[in-house]
């Protein structure tokens, strides 16, 4: 970056208070934007869910990812899924779901939530570019049984802009894990989604409650504005 880059980004509208962060120590975390969860006809829809409630996240998140890349913010993607032999999937998790729609069973896009299958991968609209980190996680949280902590520590990351699906499950679990590890988190409200609107609303309120018990929340337009202000018109990389 050139020496003219602004070192601090500010989001005055964030809840519960203004959020400030240093782009040099910030990463954008994109959680589980996978075909199994988001494509019509996939695993999520087969359980009776409206995938449109997740797909509305795609457009604002794609815009945020683009701005983050321009600002030099590392973009880290996660995928929830298991080894083909399911040896990393505990019985308590494997038993969840309907008898014909469980992890490892055949689905519209291959075996459900199994690494290497078409449905396990990230949707085309948010496909990682060369050099971006993709974390394969066997649990709901992005830190459990993954290399994420080491990657963040190695890059000097102290702040996470958190996006993805679903708000009350993998997003919430990851934010709680991050909070326990000392990271400052801002959840981008229109870049996370849930099959259940009420869970989404309450999940976001829980994050910023009691003075930011787990972190901050803010809409993507305000995050984009803050990041855009840190990118000089003639940046060199």
XYZ file of C-alpha atoms in Angstrom:
237
model
C 0.000 0.000 0.000
C 1.109 3.619 -0.451
C 1.945 5.736 2.572
C -1.202 7.808 1.968
C -3.538 5.002 3.070
C -5.780 5.800 6.017
C -4.773 3.535 8.911
C -8.027 3.529 10.841
C -11.504 2.761 9.591
C -14.583 3.962 11.434
C -18.200 2.801 11.385
C -20.158 5.340 13.483
C -23.483 3.552 12.881
C -22.361 0.230 14.370
C -24.306 -1.263 17.253
C -23.914 -0.885 20.190
C -21.387 1.912 19.495
C -18.947 3.211 16.919
C -16.623 0.491 15.650
C -13.044 1.356 14.727
C -10.501 -0.998 13.243
C -7.111 -1.071 11.563
C -7.345 -2.580 8.065
C -3.788 -3.868 8.470
C -4.908 -6.247 11.246
C -8.381 -7.111 9.921
C -9.697 -10.085 7.953
C -13.046 -10.742 6.288
C -14.437 -14.136 7.283
C -16.969 -15.673 4.871
C -18.678 -18.607 6.564
C -20.126 -21.619 4.724
C -21.547 -20.023 1.581
C -21.868 -23.511 0.129
C -24.062 -25.021 -2.556
C -25.537 -27.561 -0.124
C -27.007 -24.679 1.871
C -27.820 -22.090 -0.806
C -28.770 -23.755 -4.089
C -32.394 -24.533 -4.942
C -32.908 -28.277 -4.766
C -30.006 -28.753 -2.387
C -29.728 -30.077 1.146
C -31.089 -26.939 2.795
C -34.178 -26.844 0.630
C -34.712 -30.596 0.987
C -35.263 -30.028 4.709
C -38.160 -27.692 3.923
C -36.230 -24.433 4.141
C -36.604 -21.371 1.910
C -33.127 -20.913 0.415
C -34.176 -17.485 -0.827
C -33.688 -16.263 2.739
C -30.010 -17.161 2.408
C -29.558 -16.184 -1.225
C -30.439 -12.551 -0.467
C -27.041 -12.402 1.247
C -25.129 -13.126 -1.962
C -25.303 -9.707 -3.659
C -24.248 -7.516 -0.701
C -21.620 -10.033 0.347
C -20.105 -10.198 -3.145
C -19.860 -6.396 -3.116
C -18.210 -6.422 0.310
C -15.727 -9.110 -0.735
C -14.747 -7.037 -3.773
C -14.102 -3.930 -1.669
C -12.174 -5.937 0.919
C -9.912 -7.292 -1.802
C -9.311 -3.776 -3.122
C -8.451 -2.639 0.400
C -5.966 -5.455 0.868
C -8.066 -7.129 3.562
C -7.493 -10.906 3.649
C -10.613 -12.868 2.738
C -10.936 -16.223 4.514
C -13.620 -18.690 3.433
C -14.946 -21.655 5.400
C -16.763 -24.820 4.361
C -18.541 -27.134 6.769
C -18.104 -30.757 5.820
C -16.607 -34.104 6.617
C -14.153 -36.678 5.355
C -15.675 -39.223 2.960
C -15.505 -41.954 5.619
C -17.229 -39.618 8.136
C -14.565 -40.420 10.728
C -14.556 -36.759 11.810
C -18.347 -36.619 12.254
C -19.422 -37.630 15.770
C -22.556 -39.791 16.117
C -24.372 -36.981 17.934
C -24.073 -34.864 14.778
C -24.520 -37.695 12.298
C -27.903 -38.632 13.794
C -29.354 -35.158 13.117
C -31.758 -34.684 10.219
C -34.456 -36.815 8.703
C -33.652 -40.514 8.157
C -33.147 -39.966 4.410
C -31.330 -36.619 4.609
C -28.365 -36.994 6.924
C -24.720 -36.074 6.528
C -23.085 -38.442 4.051
C -26.337 -39.478 2.388
C -26.809 -38.976 -1.368
C -28.212 -35.560 -2.204
C -28.956 -33.521 -5.309
C -25.353 -32.302 -5.458
C -23.494 -35.370 -4.211
C -23.126 -36.787 -0.727
C -24.407 -34.248 1.794
C -21.710 -32.138 3.485
C -18.874 -34.399 2.348
C -15.616 -32.822 1.276
C -14.925 -33.025 -2.430
C -18.589 -33.232 -3.430
C -20.139 -30.556 -5.654
C -22.560 -29.435 -2.951
C -19.795 -29.007 -0.388
C -18.051 -26.292 -2.370
C -18.631 -22.537 -2.300
C -21.200 -21.001 -4.653
C -19.879 -19.576 -7.909
C -20.796 -15.986 -7.024
C -18.384 -16.041 -4.077
C -15.709 -18.335 -5.434
C -12.348 -17.719 -3.714
C -9.632 -16.226 -5.851
C -6.077 -17.500 -6.044
C -4.237 -17.030 -2.768
C -7.304 -16.798 -0.535
C -7.538 -19.205 2.388
C -10.271 -21.835 2.495
C -10.829 -23.520 5.872
C -12.521 -26.927 5.904
C -14.201 -27.322 9.272
C -15.874 -30.422 10.723
C -17.968 -28.427 13.199
C -20.161 -25.382 13.360
C -17.451 -23.053 14.668
C -14.604 -22.030 12.373
C -11.988 -22.493 15.112
C -12.879 -26.049 16.139
C -10.392 -28.632 14.771
C -9.071 -26.209 12.124
C -5.934 -24.188 11.432
C -7.759 -20.843 11.646
C -6.130 -19.677 14.889
C -2.653 -20.273 13.505
C -3.470 -18.520 10.221
C -4.842 -15.434 11.989
C -1.932 -15.287 14.428
C 0.576 -15.653 11.615
C -1.001 -12.752 9.734
C -1.248 -10.519 12.801
C -5.052 -10.403 12.595
C -6.896 -9.053 15.637
C -10.238 -8.015 14.083
C -12.751 -10.067 12.107
C -15.521 -8.828 9.817
C -17.876 -11.803 9.975
C -20.301 -12.839 7.216
C -22.013 -15.972 5.937
C -24.594 -18.521 7.030
C -26.381 -19.284 9.123
C -26.688 -16.402 11.566
C -27.713 -18.383 14.625
C -25.604 -21.488 14.020
C -22.183 -21.330 12.325
C -21.891 -17.532 12.409
C -22.883 -17.276 16.064
C -20.682 -20.196 17.102
C -17.676 -18.695 15.328
C -18.198 -15.236 16.842
C -18.423 -16.752 20.318
C -15.246 -18.749 19.704
C -13.490 -15.647 18.396
C -14.615 -13.576 21.376
C -13.181 -16.147 23.787
C -9.881 -15.935 21.908
C -9.683 -12.156 22.145
C -10.696 -11.123 18.638
C -12.832 -8.059 18.016
C -15.730 -9.024 15.751
C -18.146 -7.050 13.648
C -21.000 -9.041 12.106
C -22.267 -7.543 8.841
C -26.039 -7.653 9.228
C -27.143 -8.050 5.603
C -24.229 -10.365 4.779
C -25.395 -13.052 7.202
C -28.600 -15.011 6.804
C -30.850 -17.654 8.304
C -33.682 -19.884 7.144
C -35.593 -18.469 10.140
C -36.097 -14.677 10.142
C -36.769 -14.556 13.888
C -33.583 -16.488 14.661
C -31.672 -14.058 12.427
C -33.078 -11.005 14.202
C -32.522 -12.318 17.697
C -29.108 -13.719 16.804
C -27.902 -10.290 15.730
C -29.375 -8.632 18.807
C -27.578 -11.129 21.044
C -24.193 -10.243 19.555
C -24.356 -6.533 20.364
C -26.416 -6.791 23.573
C -25.067 -5.585 26.923
C -22.547 -3.233 25.384
C -21.334 -5.697 22.765
C -21.092 -8.942 24.702
C -19.809 -10.781 21.628
C -19.096 -7.907 19.258
C -20.624 -5.271 17.010
C -23.070 -5.283 14.115
C -23.435 -2.957 11.120
C -24.914 -3.049 7.588
C -22.666 -3.683 4.603
C -23.118 -0.205 3.085
C -21.464 1.320 6.140
C -18.689 -1.288 6.194
C -18.038 -0.729 2.489
C -17.863 3.041 3.051
C -15.370 2.590 5.879
C -13.182 0.258 3.833
C -13.394 2.377 0.691
C -12.062 5.354 2.643
C -8.894 3.393 3.362
C -8.111 2.718 -0.298
C -6.070 5.493 -1.947
C -6.993 6.395 -5.519
C -3.557 5.325 -6.778
C -2.768 2.399 -4.461
C 0.205 0.263 -5.392
C 0.604 -3.331 -4.319
